[in-house]
């Protein structure tokens, strides 16, 4: 049974950086989603298999960078210039759509989530 586990969350001041990590599955695209209290889960970024294509939500484009290391089977989300509105639980997930997907229903396995809090 494949399990995903996020790491790297925490508390950071606005303008700061964090780097999230998650185990990645070979031959699957991977993605990051986030959910803030009272909000729906939203797409953040995705990366294709083996990693040529990336997609970003407009709200994070230019600030966040998704990447994967297929030797280490690990996916990353480098988050720079963080804003208080980035505060949420961040989830990594696996999708059978190898080209990458922005749609939550196309992801079949999800991690438990890691809290990211950005203080103003």
XYZ file of N, CA and C in Angstrom:
360
model
N 0.846 -1.173 0.000
C 0.000 0.000 0.000
C 0.895 1.240 0.000
N 0.748 2.080 -1.024
C 1.530 3.299 -1.107
C 1.009 4.300 -0.093
N 1.900 4.909 0.629
C 1.530 5.969 1.561
C 2.372 7.192 1.268
N 1.776 8.343 1.392
C 2.477 9.602 1.212
C 2.545 10.333 2.541
N 3.669 10.972 2.799
C 3.837 11.721 4.045
C 4.564 13.012 3.734
N 3.938 14.128 4.080
C 4.543 15.423 3.880
C 5.451 15.772 5.061
N 6.447 16.585 4.794
C 7.295 17.118 5.856
C 7.753 18.511 5.462
N 8.183 19.278 6.450
C 8.754 20.590 6.175
C 7.872 21.760 6.518
N 6.659 21.512 6.975
C 5.791 22.616 7.356
C 6.263 23.297 8.626
N 5.624 24.421 8.956
C 5.997 25.124 10.170
C 5.489 26.548 10.166
N 6.048 27.330 11.057
C 5.679 28.740 11.218
C 6.800 29.598 10.643
N 6.429 30.570 9.829
C 7.409 31.449 9.203
C 6.835 32.848 9.125
N 7.697 33.839 9.132
C 7.257 35.216 8.984
C 6.960 35.512 7.518
N 6.065 36.466 7.294
C 5.760 36.888 5.926
C 7.048 37.300 5.211
N 7.153 36.870 3.961
C 8.369 37.123 3.198
C 9.399 36.026 3.296
N 9.191 35.103 4.205
C 10.116 34.008 4.417
C 9.889 32.852 3.458
N 10.629 31.765 3.698
C 10.590 30.597 2.822
C 10.437 29.313 3.626
N 9.833 28.332 2.995
C 9.769 26.971 3.519
C 9.893 26.019 2.343
N 10.376 24.809 2.624
C 10.458 23.782 1.587
C 9.770 22.527 2.098
N 8.725 22.123 1.403
C 7.995 20.910 1.743
C 8.535 19.738 0.941
N 8.462 18.556 1.541
C 8.889 17.331 0.872
C 7.809 16.275 0.988
N 7.831 15.335 0.048
C 6.843 14.259 0.042
C 7.425 13.109 -0.773
N 7.164 11.885 -0.359
C 7.580 10.740 -1.153
C 6.842 10.764 -2.484
N 7.545 10.468 -3.571
C 6.949 10.484 -4.907
C 6.920 9.079 -5.480
N 5.915 8.812 -6.300
C 5.766 7.509 -6.949
C 6.253 7.587 -8.389
N 7.069 6.631 -8.777
C 7.506 6.567 -10.167
C 6.317 6.317 -11.086
N 6.382 6.902 -12.287
C 5.379 6.742 -13.350
C 4.059 7.457 -13.044
N 4.014 8.231 -11.961
C 2.833 9.017 -11.619
C 3.204 10.493 -11.561
N 2.291 11.352 -11.973
C 2.494 12.758 -11.685
C 2.147 13.003 -10.219
N 2.638 14.098 -9.698
C 2.434 14.429 -8.290
C 1.949 15.867 -8.174
N 1.272 16.145 -7.088
C 0.757 17.495 -6.918
C 0.702 17.924 -5.467
N 0.561 19.222 -5.290
C 0.348 19.825 -3.975
C -0.986 20.556 -3.995
N -1.752 20.375 -2.943
C -2.990 21.093 -2.708
C -2.920 21.699 -1.307
N -3.806 22.641 -1.030
C -3.842 23.223 0.306
C -5.277 23.524 0.694
N -5.502 23.562 2.000
C -6.829 23.873 2.514
C -6.689 24.741 3.752
N -7.260 25.917 3.673
C -7.295 26.835 4.805
C -8.613 26.651 5.545
N -8.682 26.981 6.827
C -9.927 26.824 7.596
C -11.089 27.517 6.919
N -12.189 26.788 6.750
C -13.387 27.349 6.157
C -13.377 27.410 4.649
N -12.258 26.956 4.040
C -12.157 27.010 2.578
C -12.147 25.615 1.973
N -12.422 25.553 0.685
C -12.310 24.305 -0.051
C -10.824 23.992 -0.275
N -10.533 22.705 -0.475
C -9.172 22.330 -0.843
C -8.891 22.878 -2.241
N -7.728 23.502 -2.403
C -7.415 24.107 -3.682
C -6.075 23.622 -4.230
N -5.993 23.611 -5.541
C -4.781 23.213 -6.243
C -3.695 24.250 -6.021
N -2.459 23.769 -5.831
C -1.311 24.655 -5.689
C -0.345 24.469 -6.855
N 0.114 23.227 -7.065
C 1.103 22.968 -8.106
C 1.119 21.489 -8.435
N 1.541 21.157 -9.657
C 1.697 19.756 -10.029
C 2.893 19.603 -10.943
N 3.405 18.385 -10.992
C 4.561 18.076 -11.828
C 4.327 16.736 -12.488
N 4.626 16.671 -13.779
C 4.378 15.461 -14.558
C 5.413 14.392 -14.230
N 5.151 13.176 -14.749
C 6.171 12.145 -14.769
C 6.837 12.213 -16.130
N 8.185 12.275 -16.220
C 9.147 12.248 -15.125
C 9.511 13.609 -14.536
N 8.841 14.684 -14.980
C 9.098 15.979 -14.359
C 9.306 17.122 -15.329
N 8.923 16.931 -16.608
C 9.163 17.976 -17.606
C 8.155 19.109 -17.479
N 6.904 18.773 -17.182
C 5.842 19.780 -17.137
C 5.472 20.115 -15.704
N 5.264 21.393 -15.472
C 4.780 21.851 -14.180
C 3.603 22.797 -14.380
N 2.724 22.830 -13.399
C 1.560 23.708 -13.429
C 1.457 24.371 -12.060
N 1.008 25.615 -12.073
C 0.878 26.369 -10.828
C -0.441 27.114 -10.784
N -0.985 27.247 -9.589
C -2.106 28.155 -9.389
C -1.606 29.576 -9.568
N -2.474 30.423 -10.049
C -2.097 31.813 -10.300
C -1.616 32.497 -9.024
N -2.186 32.104 -7.899
C -1.866 32.757 -6.629
C -0.447 32.462 -6.141
N 0.179 31.406 -6.672
C 1.526 31.048 -6.201
C 2.573 31.134 -7.295
N 2.151 31.327 -8.532
C 3.093 31.341 -9.643
C 4.124 32.451 -9.458
N 5.390 32.084 -9.649
C 6.471 33.041 -9.451
C 7.029 33.048 -8.048
N 6.312 32.429 -7.104
C 6.780 32.377 -5.719
C 7.100 30.940 -5.278
N 6.334 29.979 -5.795
C 6.509 28.571 -5.429
C 7.141 27.824 -6.606
N 7.944 26.815 -6.276
C 8.560 25.974 -7.298
C 8.397 24.508 -6.910
N 7.784 23.742 -7.803
C 7.625 22.310 -7.585
C 8.727 21.573 -8.343
N 9.244 20.520 -7.741
C 10.289 19.735 -8.390
C 10.218 18.304 -7.868
N 10.929 17.409 -8.540
C 10.982 16.030 -8.074
C 12.360 15.445 -8.365
N 12.804 14.575 -7.480
C 14.050 13.851 -7.631
C 13.676 12.389 -7.805
N 13.771 11.884 -9.030
C 13.301 10.533 -9.313
C 14.270 9.453 -8.831
N 15.463 9.826 -8.450
C 16.397 8.877 -7.842
C 16.028 8.678 -6.369
N 15.727 9.783 -5.705
C 15.343 9.730 -4.293
C 13.851 9.475 -4.114
N 13.096 9.461 -5.215
C 11.630 9.292 -5.134
C 11.016 10.312 -4.181
N 11.371 11.558 -4.384
C 10.894 12.623 -3.512
C 10.446 13.813 -4.348
N 9.373 14.434 -3.903
C 8.855 15.649 -4.531
C 9.020 16.797 -3.541
N 9.230 17.991 -4.079
C 9.453 19.163 -3.236
C 8.531 20.306 -3.647
N 8.279 21.181 -2.695
C 7.614 22.448 -2.992
C 8.402 23.532 -2.271
N 9.171 24.288 -3.029
C 9.910 25.414 -2.491
C 8.979 26.609 -2.486
N 8.749 27.163 -1.313
C 7.816 28.275 -1.166
C 8.595 29.500 -0.705
N 8.649 30.511 -1.547
C 9.347 31.759 -1.247
C 8.358 32.914 -1.184
N 8.803 34.013 -0.619
C 7.964 35.216 -0.506
C 6.591 34.866 0.053
N 6.575 34.108 1.110
C 5.319 33.640 1.683
C 4.488 34.788 2.230
N 3.177 34.631 2.097
C 2.212 35.633 2.531
C 1.285 35.005 3.580
N 0.672 35.809 4.430
C -0.265 35.254 5.408
C -1.382 34.430 4.752
N -1.800 34.809 3.562
C -2.859 34.062 2.881
C -2.408 32.697 2.372
N -1.117 32.393 2.475
C -0.632 31.057 2.154
C -0.825 30.088 3.320
N -1.250 30.592 4.453
C -1.476 29.753 5.623
C -2.552 28.713 5.326
N -2.206 27.442 5.521
C -3.119 26.337 5.205
C -2.445 25.022 5.583
N -3.236 23.959 5.521
C -2.663 22.621 5.560
C -2.342 22.236 4.117
N -1.120 21.813 3.889
C -0.665 21.452 2.549
C -0.615 19.937 2.415
N -1.187 19.448 1.317
C -1.270 18.015 1.053
C -0.511 17.663 -0.225
N 0.228 16.582 -0.204
C 0.770 16.055 -1.449
C -0.129 14.903 -1.901
N -0.142 14.660 -3.190
C -1.020 13.642 -3.746
C -0.425 13.080 -5.027
N -0.920 11.871 -5.394
C -0.422 11.160 -6.564
C -1.533 11.042 -7.610
N -1.179 11.235 -8.868
C -2.167 11.129 -9.936
C -1.690 10.183 -11.031
N -2.636 9.411 -11.573
C -2.330 8.520 -12.687
C -2.259 9.255 -14.023
N -2.579 10.531 -14.047
C -2.464 11.337 -15.261
C -1.008 11.778 -15.364
N -0.219 11.069 -16.160
C 1.226 11.288 -16.167
C 1.627 12.686 -16.609
N 0.802 13.349 -17.405
C 1.144 14.690 -17.886
C 0.923 15.755 -16.827
N 0.286 15.379 -15.706
C 0.019 16.336 -14.643
C -1.437 16.746 -14.626
N -1.931 17.133 -13.485
C -3.339 17.495 -13.352
C -3.521 18.567 -12.293
N -4.508 19.426 -12.539
C -4.892 20.446 -11.554
C -6.160 20.057 -10.812
N -6.729 18.891 -11.128
C -8.024 18.472 -10.621
C -7.881 17.460 -9.490
N -8.464 17.774 -8.340
C -8.314 16.919 -7.165
C -8.845 15.509 -7.401
N -9.915 15.373 -8.184
C -10.513 14.045 -8.371
C -9.642 13.126 -9.232
N -8.602 13.676 -9.831
C -7.688 12.844 -10.620
C -6.501 12.357 -9.792
N -6.532 12.603 -8.497
C -5.493 12.129 -7.587
C -6.074 11.008 -6.728
N -5.338 9.902 -6.616
C -5.903 8.740 -5.933
C -5.327 8.500 -4.542
N -4.163 9.003 -4.261
C -3.559 8.802 -2.941
C -3.106 10.148 -2.409
N -3.428 10.391 -1.142
C -3.152 11.679 -0.501
C -2.376 11.470 0.795
N -1.538 12.450 1.108
C -0.876 12.450 2.396
C -1.798 12.991 3.477
N -1.303 12.992 4.702
C -2.089 13.455 5.842
C -2.080 14.980 5.975
N -1.152 15.636 5.331
C -1.087 17.091 5.367
C -0.063 17.606 6.359
N 0.468 18.784 6.080
C 1.406 19.449 6.976
C 0.989 20.920 7.078
N 1.006 21.442 8.289
C 0.545 22.810 8.520
C 1.628 23.808 8.150
N 1.235 24.813 7.383
C 2.094 25.953 7.075
C 1.389 27.197 7.600
N 2.058 27.916 8.469
C 1.498 29.133 9.040
C 2.440 30.290 8.749
N 1.901 31.335 8.122
C 2.695 32.508 7.781
C 2.198 33.670 8.622
N 3.059 34.160 9.487
C 2.697 35.249 10.388
C 2.973 36.594 9.718
N 2.058 37.538 9.958
C 2.226 38.866 9.348
C 3.105 39.751 10.202
